[in-house]
Each structure stands twice: as structure tokens, then as C-alpha cells.
mmCIF file of C-alpha atoms in Angstrom:
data_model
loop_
_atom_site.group_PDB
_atom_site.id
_atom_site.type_symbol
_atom_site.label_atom_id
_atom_site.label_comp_id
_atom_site.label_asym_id
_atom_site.label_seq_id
_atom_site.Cartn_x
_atom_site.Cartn_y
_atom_site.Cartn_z
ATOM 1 C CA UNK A 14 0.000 0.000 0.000
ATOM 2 C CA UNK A 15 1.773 3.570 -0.797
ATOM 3 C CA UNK A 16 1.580 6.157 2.079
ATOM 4 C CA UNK A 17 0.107 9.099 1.894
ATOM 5 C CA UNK A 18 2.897 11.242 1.068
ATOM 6 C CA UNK A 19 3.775 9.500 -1.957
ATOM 7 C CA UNK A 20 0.799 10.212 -3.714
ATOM 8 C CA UNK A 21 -0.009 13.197 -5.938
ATOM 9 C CA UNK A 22 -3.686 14.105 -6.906
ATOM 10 C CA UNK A 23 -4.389 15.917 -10.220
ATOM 11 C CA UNK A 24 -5.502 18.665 -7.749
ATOM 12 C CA UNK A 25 -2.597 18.513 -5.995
ATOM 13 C CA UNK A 26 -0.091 18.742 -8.996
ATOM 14 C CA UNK A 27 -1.774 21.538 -10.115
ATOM 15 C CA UNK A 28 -1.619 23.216 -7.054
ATOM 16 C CA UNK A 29 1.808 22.396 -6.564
ATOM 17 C CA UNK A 30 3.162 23.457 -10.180
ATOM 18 C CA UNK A 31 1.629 26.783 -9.861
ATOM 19 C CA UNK A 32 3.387 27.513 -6.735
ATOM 20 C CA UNK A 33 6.514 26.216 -7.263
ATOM 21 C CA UNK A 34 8.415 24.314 -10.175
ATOM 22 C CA UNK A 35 10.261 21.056 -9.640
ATOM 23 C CA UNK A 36 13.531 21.366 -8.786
ATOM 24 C CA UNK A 37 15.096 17.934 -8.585
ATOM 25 C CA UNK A 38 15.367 14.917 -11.118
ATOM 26 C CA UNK A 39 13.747 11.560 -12.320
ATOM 27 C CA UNK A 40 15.476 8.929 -10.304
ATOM 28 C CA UNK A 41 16.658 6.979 -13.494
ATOM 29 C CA UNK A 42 19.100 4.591 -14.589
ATOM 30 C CA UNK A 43 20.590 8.027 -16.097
ATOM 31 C CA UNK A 44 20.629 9.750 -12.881
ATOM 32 C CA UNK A 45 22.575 6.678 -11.096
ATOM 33 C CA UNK A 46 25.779 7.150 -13.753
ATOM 34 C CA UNK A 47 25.616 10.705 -13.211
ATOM 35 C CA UNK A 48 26.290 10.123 -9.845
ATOM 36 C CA UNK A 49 28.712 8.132 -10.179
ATOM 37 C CA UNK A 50 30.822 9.950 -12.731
ATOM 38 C CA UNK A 51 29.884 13.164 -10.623
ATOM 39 C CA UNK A 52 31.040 11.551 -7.253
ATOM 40 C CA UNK A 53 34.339 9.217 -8.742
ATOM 41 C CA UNK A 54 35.535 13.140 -10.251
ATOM 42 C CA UNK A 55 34.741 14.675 -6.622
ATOM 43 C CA UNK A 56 37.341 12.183 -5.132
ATOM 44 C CA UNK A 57 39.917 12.600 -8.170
ATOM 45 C CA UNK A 58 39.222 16.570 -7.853
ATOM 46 C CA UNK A 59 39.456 17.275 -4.506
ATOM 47 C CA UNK A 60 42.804 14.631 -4.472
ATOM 48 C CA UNK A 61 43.747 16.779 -7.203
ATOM 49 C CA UNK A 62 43.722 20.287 -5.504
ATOM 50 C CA UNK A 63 44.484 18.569 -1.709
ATOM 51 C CA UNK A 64 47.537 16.539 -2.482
ATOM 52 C CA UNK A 65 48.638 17.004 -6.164
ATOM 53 C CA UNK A 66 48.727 20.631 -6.420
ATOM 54 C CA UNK A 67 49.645 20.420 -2.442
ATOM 55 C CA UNK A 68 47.455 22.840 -1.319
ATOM 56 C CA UNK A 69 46.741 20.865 1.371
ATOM 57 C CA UNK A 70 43.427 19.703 3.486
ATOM 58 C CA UNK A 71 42.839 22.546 5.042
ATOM 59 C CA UNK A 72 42.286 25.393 2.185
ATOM 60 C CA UNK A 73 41.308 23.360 -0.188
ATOM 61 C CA UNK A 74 38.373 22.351 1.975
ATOM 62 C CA UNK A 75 37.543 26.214 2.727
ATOM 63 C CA UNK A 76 37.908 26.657 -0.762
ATOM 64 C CA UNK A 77 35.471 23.716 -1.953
ATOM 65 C CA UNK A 78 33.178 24.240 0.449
ATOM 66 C CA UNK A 79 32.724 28.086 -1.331
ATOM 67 C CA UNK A 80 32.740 26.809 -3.979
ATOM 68 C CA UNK A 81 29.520 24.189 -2.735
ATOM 69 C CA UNK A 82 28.412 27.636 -1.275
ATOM 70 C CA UNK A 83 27.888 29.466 -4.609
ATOM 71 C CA UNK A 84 26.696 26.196 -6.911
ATOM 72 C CA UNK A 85 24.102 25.737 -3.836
ATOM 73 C CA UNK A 86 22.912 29.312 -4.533
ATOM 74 C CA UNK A 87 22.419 29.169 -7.876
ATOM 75 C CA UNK A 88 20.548 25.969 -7.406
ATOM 76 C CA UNK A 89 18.152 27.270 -5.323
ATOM 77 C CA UNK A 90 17.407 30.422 -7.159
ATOM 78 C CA UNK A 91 16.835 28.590 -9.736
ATOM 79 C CA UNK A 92 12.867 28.324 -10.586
ATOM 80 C CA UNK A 93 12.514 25.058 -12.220
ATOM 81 C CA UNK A 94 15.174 21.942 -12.695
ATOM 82 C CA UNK A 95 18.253 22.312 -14.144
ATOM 83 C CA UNK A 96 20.572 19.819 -14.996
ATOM 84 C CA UNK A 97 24.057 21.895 -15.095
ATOM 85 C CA UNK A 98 22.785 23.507 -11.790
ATOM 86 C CA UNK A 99 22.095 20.614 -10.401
ATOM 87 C CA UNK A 100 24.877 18.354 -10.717
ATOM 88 C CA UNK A 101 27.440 21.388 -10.357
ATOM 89 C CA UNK A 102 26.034 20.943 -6.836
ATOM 90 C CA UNK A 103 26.324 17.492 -6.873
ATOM 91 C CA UNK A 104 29.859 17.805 -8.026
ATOM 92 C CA UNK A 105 30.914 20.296 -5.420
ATOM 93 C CA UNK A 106 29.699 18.363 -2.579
ATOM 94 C CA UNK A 107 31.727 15.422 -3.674
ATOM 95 C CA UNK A 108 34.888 17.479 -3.867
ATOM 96 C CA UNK A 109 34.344 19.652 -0.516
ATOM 97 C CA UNK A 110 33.457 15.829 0.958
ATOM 98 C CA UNK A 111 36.535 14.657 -0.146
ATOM 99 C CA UNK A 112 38.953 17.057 1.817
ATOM 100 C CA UNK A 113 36.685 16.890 4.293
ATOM 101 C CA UNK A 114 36.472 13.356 5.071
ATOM 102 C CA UNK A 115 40.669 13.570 4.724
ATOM 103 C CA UNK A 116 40.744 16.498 7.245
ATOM 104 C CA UNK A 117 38.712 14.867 9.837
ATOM 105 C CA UNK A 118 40.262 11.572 9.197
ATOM 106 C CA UNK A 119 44.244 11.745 8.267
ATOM 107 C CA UNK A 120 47.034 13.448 9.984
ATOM 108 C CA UNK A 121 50.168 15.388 8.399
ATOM 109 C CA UNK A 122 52.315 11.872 9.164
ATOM 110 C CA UNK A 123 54.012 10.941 5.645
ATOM 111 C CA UNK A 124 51.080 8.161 5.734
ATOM 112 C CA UNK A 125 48.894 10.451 4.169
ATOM 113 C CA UNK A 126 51.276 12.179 1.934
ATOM 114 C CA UNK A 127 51.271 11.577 -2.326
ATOM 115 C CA UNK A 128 54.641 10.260 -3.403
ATOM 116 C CA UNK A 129 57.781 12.428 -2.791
ATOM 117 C CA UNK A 130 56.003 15.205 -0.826
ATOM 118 C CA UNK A 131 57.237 16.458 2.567
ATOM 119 C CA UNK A 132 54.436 18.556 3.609
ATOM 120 C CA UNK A 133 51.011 20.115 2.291
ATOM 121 C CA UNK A 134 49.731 23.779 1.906
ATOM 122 C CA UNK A 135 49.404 25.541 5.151
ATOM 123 C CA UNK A 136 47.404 25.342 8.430
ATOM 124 C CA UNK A 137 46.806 22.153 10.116
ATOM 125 C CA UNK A 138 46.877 19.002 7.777
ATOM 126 C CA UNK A 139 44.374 17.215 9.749
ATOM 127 C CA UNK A 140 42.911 16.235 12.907
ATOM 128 C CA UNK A 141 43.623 12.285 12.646
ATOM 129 C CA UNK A 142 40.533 11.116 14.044
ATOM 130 C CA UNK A 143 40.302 7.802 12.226
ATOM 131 C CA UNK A 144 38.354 6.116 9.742
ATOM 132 C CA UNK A 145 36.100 4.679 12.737
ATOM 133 C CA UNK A 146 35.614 7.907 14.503
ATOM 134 C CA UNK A 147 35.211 9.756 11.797
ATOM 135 C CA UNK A 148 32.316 7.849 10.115
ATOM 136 C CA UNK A 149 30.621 8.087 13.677
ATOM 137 C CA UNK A 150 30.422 11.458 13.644
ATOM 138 C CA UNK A 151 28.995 11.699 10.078
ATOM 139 C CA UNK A 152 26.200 9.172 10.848
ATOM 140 C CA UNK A 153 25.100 10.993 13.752
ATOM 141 C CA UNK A 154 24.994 14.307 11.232
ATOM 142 C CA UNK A 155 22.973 12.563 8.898
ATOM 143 C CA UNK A 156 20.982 10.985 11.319
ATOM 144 C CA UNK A 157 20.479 14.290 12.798
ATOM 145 C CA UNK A 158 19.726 16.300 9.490
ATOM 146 C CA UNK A 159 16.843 13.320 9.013
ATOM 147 C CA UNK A 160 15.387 13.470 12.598
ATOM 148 C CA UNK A 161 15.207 17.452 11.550
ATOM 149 C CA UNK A 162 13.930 16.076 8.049
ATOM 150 C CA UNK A 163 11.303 13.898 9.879
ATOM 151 C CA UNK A 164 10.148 16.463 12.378
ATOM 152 C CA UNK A 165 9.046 19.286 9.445
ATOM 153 C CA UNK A 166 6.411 16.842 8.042
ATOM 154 C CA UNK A 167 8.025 16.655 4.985
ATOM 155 C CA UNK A 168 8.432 14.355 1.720
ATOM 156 C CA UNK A 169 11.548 12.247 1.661
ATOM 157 C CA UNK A 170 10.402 11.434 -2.016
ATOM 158 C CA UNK A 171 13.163 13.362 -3.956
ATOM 159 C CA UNK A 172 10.179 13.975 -7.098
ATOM 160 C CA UNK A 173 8.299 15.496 -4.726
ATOM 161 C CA UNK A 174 10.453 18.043 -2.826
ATOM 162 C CA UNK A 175 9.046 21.151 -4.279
ATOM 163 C CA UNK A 176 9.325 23.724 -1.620
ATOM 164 C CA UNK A 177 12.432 26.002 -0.704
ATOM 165 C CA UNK A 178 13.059 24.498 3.121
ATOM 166 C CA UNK A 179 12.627 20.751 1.009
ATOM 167 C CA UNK A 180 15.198 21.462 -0.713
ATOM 168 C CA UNK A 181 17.690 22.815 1.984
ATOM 169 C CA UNK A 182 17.621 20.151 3.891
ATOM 170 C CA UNK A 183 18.066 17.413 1.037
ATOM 171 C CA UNK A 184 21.345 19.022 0.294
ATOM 172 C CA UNK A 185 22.406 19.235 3.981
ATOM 173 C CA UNK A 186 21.993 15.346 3.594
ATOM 174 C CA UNK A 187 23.868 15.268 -0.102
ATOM 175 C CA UNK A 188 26.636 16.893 1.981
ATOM 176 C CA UNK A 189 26.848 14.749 5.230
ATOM 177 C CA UNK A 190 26.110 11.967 3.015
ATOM 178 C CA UNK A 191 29.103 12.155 0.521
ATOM 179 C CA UNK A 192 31.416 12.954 3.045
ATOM 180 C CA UNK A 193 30.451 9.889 4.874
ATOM 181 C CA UNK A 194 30.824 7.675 1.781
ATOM 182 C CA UNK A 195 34.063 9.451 1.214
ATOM 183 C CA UNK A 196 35.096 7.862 4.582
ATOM 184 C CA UNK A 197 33.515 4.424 3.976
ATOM 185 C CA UNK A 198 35.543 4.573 0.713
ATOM 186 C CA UNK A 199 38.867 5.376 1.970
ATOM 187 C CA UNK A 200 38.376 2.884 4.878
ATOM 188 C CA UNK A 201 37.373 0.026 2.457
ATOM 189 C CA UNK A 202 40.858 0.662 0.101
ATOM 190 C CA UNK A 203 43.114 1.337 2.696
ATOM 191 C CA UNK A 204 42.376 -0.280 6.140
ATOM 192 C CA UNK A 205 40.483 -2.952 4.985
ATOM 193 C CA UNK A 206 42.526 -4.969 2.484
ATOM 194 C CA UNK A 207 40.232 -5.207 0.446
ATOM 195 C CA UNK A 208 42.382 -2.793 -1.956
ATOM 196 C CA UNK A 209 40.757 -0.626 -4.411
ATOM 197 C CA UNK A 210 38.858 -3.006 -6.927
ATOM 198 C CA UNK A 211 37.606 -4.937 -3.796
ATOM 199 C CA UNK A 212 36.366 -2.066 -2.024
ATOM 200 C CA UNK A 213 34.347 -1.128 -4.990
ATOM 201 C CA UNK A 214 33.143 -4.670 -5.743
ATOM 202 C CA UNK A 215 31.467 -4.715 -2.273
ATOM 203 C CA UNK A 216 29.828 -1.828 -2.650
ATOM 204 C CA UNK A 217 28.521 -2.937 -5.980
ATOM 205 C CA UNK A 218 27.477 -5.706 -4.599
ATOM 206 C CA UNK A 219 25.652 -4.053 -1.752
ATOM 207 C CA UNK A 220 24.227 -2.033 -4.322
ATOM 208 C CA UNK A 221 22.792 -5.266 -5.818
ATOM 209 C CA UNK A 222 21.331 -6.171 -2.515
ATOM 210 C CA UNK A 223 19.243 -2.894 -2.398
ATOM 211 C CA UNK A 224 18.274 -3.377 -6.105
ATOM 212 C CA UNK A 225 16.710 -6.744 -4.905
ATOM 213 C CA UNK A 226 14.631 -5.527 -2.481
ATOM 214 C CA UNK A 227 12.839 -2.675 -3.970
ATOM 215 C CA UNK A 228 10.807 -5.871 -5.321
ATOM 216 C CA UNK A 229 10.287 -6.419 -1.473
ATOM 217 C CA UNK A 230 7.154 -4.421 -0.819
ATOM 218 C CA UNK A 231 7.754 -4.154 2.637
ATOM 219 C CA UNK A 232 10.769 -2.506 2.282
ATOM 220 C CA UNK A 233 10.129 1.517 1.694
ATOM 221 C CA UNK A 234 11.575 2.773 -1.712
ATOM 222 C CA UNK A 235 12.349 6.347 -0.300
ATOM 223 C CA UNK A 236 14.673 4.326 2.302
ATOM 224 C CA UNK A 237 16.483 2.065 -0.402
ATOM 225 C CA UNK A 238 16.800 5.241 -2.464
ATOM 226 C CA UNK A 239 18.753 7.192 0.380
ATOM 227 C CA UNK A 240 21.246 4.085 1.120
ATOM 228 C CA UNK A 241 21.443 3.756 -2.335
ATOM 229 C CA UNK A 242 22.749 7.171 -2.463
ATOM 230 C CA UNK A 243 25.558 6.874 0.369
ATOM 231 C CA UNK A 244 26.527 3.619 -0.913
ATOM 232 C CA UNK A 245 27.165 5.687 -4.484
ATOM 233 C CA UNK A 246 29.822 7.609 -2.941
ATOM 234 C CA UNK A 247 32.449 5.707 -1.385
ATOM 235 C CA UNK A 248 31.988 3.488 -4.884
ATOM 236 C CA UNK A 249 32.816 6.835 -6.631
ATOM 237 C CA UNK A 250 35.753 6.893 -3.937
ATOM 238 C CA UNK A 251 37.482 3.802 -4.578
ATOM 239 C CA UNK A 252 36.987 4.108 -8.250
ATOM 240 C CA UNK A 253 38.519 7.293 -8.370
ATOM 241 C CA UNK A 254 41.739 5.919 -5.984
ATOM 242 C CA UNK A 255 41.614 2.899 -8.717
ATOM 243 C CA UNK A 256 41.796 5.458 -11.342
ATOM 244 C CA UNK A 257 44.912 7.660 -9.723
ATOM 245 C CA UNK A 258 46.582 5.673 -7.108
ATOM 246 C CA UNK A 259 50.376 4.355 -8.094
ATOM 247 C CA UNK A 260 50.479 0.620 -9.437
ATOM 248 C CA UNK A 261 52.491 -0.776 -6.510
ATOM 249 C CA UNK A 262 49.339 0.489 -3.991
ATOM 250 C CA UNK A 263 46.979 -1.309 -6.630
ATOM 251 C CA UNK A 264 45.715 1.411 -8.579
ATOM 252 C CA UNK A 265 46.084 2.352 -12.512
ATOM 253 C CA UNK A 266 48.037 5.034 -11.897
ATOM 254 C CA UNK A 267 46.394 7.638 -14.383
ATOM 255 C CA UNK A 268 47.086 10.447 -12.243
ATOM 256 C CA UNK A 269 44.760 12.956 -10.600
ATOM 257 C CA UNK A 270 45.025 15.263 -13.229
ATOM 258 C CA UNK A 271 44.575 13.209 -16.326
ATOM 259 C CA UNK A 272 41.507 11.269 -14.508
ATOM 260 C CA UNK A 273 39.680 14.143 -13.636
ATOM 261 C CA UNK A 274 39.732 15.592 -17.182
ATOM 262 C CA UNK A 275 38.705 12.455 -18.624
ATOM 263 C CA UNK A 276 35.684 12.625 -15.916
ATOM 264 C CA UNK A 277 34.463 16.069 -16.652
ATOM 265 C CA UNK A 278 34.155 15.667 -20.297
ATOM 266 C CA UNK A 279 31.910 12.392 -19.507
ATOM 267 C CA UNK A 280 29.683 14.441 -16.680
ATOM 268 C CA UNK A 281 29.587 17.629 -19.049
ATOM 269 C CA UNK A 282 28.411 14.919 -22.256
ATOM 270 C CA UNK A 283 25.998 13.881 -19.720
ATOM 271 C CA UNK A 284 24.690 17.060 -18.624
ATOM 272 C CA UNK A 285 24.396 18.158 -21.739
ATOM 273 C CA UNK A 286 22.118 15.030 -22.646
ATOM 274 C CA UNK A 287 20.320 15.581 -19.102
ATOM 275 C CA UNK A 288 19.544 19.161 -20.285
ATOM 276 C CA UNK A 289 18.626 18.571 -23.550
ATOM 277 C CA UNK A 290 15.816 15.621 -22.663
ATOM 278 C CA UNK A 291 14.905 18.243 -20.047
ATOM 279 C CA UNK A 292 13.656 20.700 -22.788
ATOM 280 C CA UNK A 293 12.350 17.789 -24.692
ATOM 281 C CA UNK A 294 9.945 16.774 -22.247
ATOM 282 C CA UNK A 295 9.788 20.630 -21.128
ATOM 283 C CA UNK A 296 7.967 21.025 -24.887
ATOM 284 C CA UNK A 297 5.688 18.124 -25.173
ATOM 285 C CA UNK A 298 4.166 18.420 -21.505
ATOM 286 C CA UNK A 299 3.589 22.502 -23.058
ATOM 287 C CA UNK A 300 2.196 21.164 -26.150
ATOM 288 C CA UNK A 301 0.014 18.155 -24.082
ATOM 289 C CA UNK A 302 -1.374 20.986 -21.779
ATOM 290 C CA UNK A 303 -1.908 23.202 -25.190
ATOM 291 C CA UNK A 304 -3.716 20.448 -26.539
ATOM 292 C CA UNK A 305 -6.274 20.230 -23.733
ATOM 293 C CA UNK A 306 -7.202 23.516 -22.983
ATOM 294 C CA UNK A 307 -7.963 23.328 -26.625
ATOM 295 C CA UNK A 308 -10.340 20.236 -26.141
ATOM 296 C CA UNK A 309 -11.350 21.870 -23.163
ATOM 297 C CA UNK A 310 -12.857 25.178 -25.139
ATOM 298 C CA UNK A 311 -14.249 23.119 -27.482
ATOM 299 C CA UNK A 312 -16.403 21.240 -25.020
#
């Protein structure tokens, strides 16, 4: 039986698309390898500007995260969905939770260092808190940003966030929630020896687990959707240490630089197709309604 929340009247789309337009995406086999190629070029970015470029941890993750800043502003002045808006903030949340997971988690030991270097950018490299410790804290945050979620009365479904404080606190959980999976990621290639490609076969196959049981009826949708979309991340994060990571630590060893160019041109091919289906289906839901206020008259 479907709860209340997930189901629109005519009435109530009406009502709703007058007010406000939607903001957010079809959940689609599209929209899962955007996320991925958006989230695997967050973690080859932000490794990019962190270690490669050695600006270190700590300003590049003030710098991301004004970076998320702006993109989030643009997103939510935005009247209806855009798909370069919208995965530009999907894109900066994976790089800002990149360097963010790595500055709660690492230290400046030589551990943590790329090959060769001595030291990173300047301020403190870290706070060393652990894979563990770290990934504690960002469950209670996203725990806490649902509880807060929960309390409002609000949809969870993602098609049917279609207010301004909806939408605020979904990307307060796209944050916590890629940083986490940044920190699952990292912990599954390099404390778990599992290694890169068997960090991200787990996930996939966790992901194929979930997949499975949205045939379960039981089992809520909206709640396989949101593990769905942690579990995205920290495969996005050992893909992306797969991509750039030397050959002797397991890894390909395409560089940070060379990876993440690679990965933009495939997210901006696929925003590009995202935006132009959007105008596509933009036109014939104009033409549809054209079509029956013309019936309409008539009768």
C-alpha cells in the first residue's frame, strides 16, 4: 500500500506546479551514472587540488566548500530543474566531501602524503581522528539532518520536494552523506585490504542487494533510495583511488590530473544530454497541456 505522502492528486499537482516548479530529477538509470561519474571526479578533484597541487586539506576544503556555497545558490534560485545547476552541486559536494572526510580523518604523518612530498599547503593538515571515529560522527549528522527532516512533516520522495526548506535540507543530507561515503571509501581501500577493486566490488554488490529488495514491498523505496545514495559515494571513492593511485598500492596510476579531465568531459556529455531531454519533455508536456485547454474550449 503507498503512504500518503507519496501520492499526488491531479488537484494537488496543479496546485503544486503553480506555486513552485520542480527542482530535482527523475530517479533513473541516467541519474545513477551521473552520480557516479559526478562523485568518482569529486574524489579525483578534490585529491587533485588537496595533495597534487599540495594545497593541502585545510584550504582546499575552505575553498570547496565556497565553492559548494555558490553552486548551492544558484541551485536554489533557480525556478525550475536544471541539470548543469544541479549536478554542479552534486559535483561540489563530492569534492568539498573529499577534503573533508581527509581532514577529519588523516594526519600530516608521511602516511597520508602523495609520493615524494614532505608537507602540504598551510594550516593544520588534519585532525587524525580515524576512519572509525570519523564515520561516527557523520552518521550521527545525517541521522540528525533526518530526525530534523522527519520532524518538518516533509516528503523524503526526492520527485516530490518542491518547496524552498525541502530542498535545503536534502542538500544538507547530499553533503553529510558524501562525506560519509568518502570515509567508507577510503576505509574500504586502505584499512580494509580489500584494496581498491575490492572495495568497490562490495559496494557494488551491496548495491545489488538494495536493487533486490525494492521488489520487497515491505521494504520503503524512499529508504532504499537514500542508502542507495551513500553507498554511491564511497563506490565513486574507490573508483577514483583505482583510477589515480600508483600501481604498486593497486591502482592504474592515471594520475589525478589526467583522470579528472577524462571525468568532466563524460559528466559535461551527460549534462548536456540531461539538459537537452529536459527541454524535450519541457515542450511536449507545453504542447500536451496546449492540446487540452484546446479540447477543453471546445467542449
Amino acid at each position: 500500500m503507498l503512504e500518503k505522502s507519496e501520492v499526488l492528486t491531479d488537484l494537488d499537482v496543479a496546485s503544486t506546479t503553480r506555486s513552485v516548479m520542480k527542482k530535482l530529477p527523475e530517479v533513473t538509470l541516467a541519474f545513477w551514472i551521473m552520480k557516479i561519474a559526478a562523485t568518482t571526479l569529486g574524489e579525483t578533484a578534490g585529491d587533485l587540488f588537496a595533495q597534487t597541487l599540495e594545497l593541502g586539506y585545510f584550504l582546499t576544503t575552505i575553498a570547496l566548500f565556497l565553492i559548494f556555497v555558490v553552486t548551492l545558490v544558484v541551485q536554489l534560485r533557480s525556478r525550475r530543474y536544471n541539470p548543469f545547476f544541479y549536478w554542479t552541486v552534486i559535483l561540489s559536494t563530492s569534492m568539498a566531501g573529499t577534503t573533508m572526510s581527509d581532514f577529519m580523518n588523516r594526519d600530516a604523518s608521511a602516511t597520508f602524503l602523495s609520493g615524494g612530498a614532505t608537507s602540504l599547503g598551510w594550516g593544520p593538515q588534519g585532525l587524525g581522528l580515524g576512519y572509525p571515529v570519523g564515520a561516527a560522527i557523520l552518521i550521527s549528522l545525517l541521522v540528525a539532518v533526518f530526525a530534523v527532516w522527519k520532524l518538518t512533516g516533509m516528503t523524503f520522495v526526492i520527485r516530490d520536494i518542491v518547496t524552498f526548506r525541502g530542498e535545503v535540507l536534502f542538500w544538507s543530507a547530499i553533503l553529510v552523506s558524501n562525506t560519509l561515503g568518502t570515509s567508507m571509501g577510503d576505509f574500504l581501500s586502505d584499512s580494509s585490504g580489500l584494496g581498491y577493486a575490492g572495495g568497490a566490488l562490495l559496494v557494488c554488490g551491496m548495491l545489488a542487494v538494495l536493487l533486490v529488495l525494492m521488489k520487497v514491498p515491505v521494504v520503503p523505496n524512499v529508504l532504499l533510495f537514500w542508502f542507495a545514495f551513500v553507498l554511491t559515494r564511497p563506490l565513486g571513492a574507490t573508483a577514483g583511488d583505482f583510477l589515480t593511485k600508483p600501481v604498486a598500492k593497486g591502482g592504474l596510476d592515471f594520475g589525478t590530473a589526467g583522470s579528472s579531465a577524462v571525468l568532466l568531459a563524460v559528466l559535461l556529455g551527460l549534462m548536456a544530454y540531461a539538459q537537452v531531454q529536459e527541454r524535450r519533455a519541457a515542450f511536449s508536456s507545453a504542447e500536451s497541456a496546449g492540446q487540452e485547454a484546446v479540447i477543453q474550449r471546445a467542449a
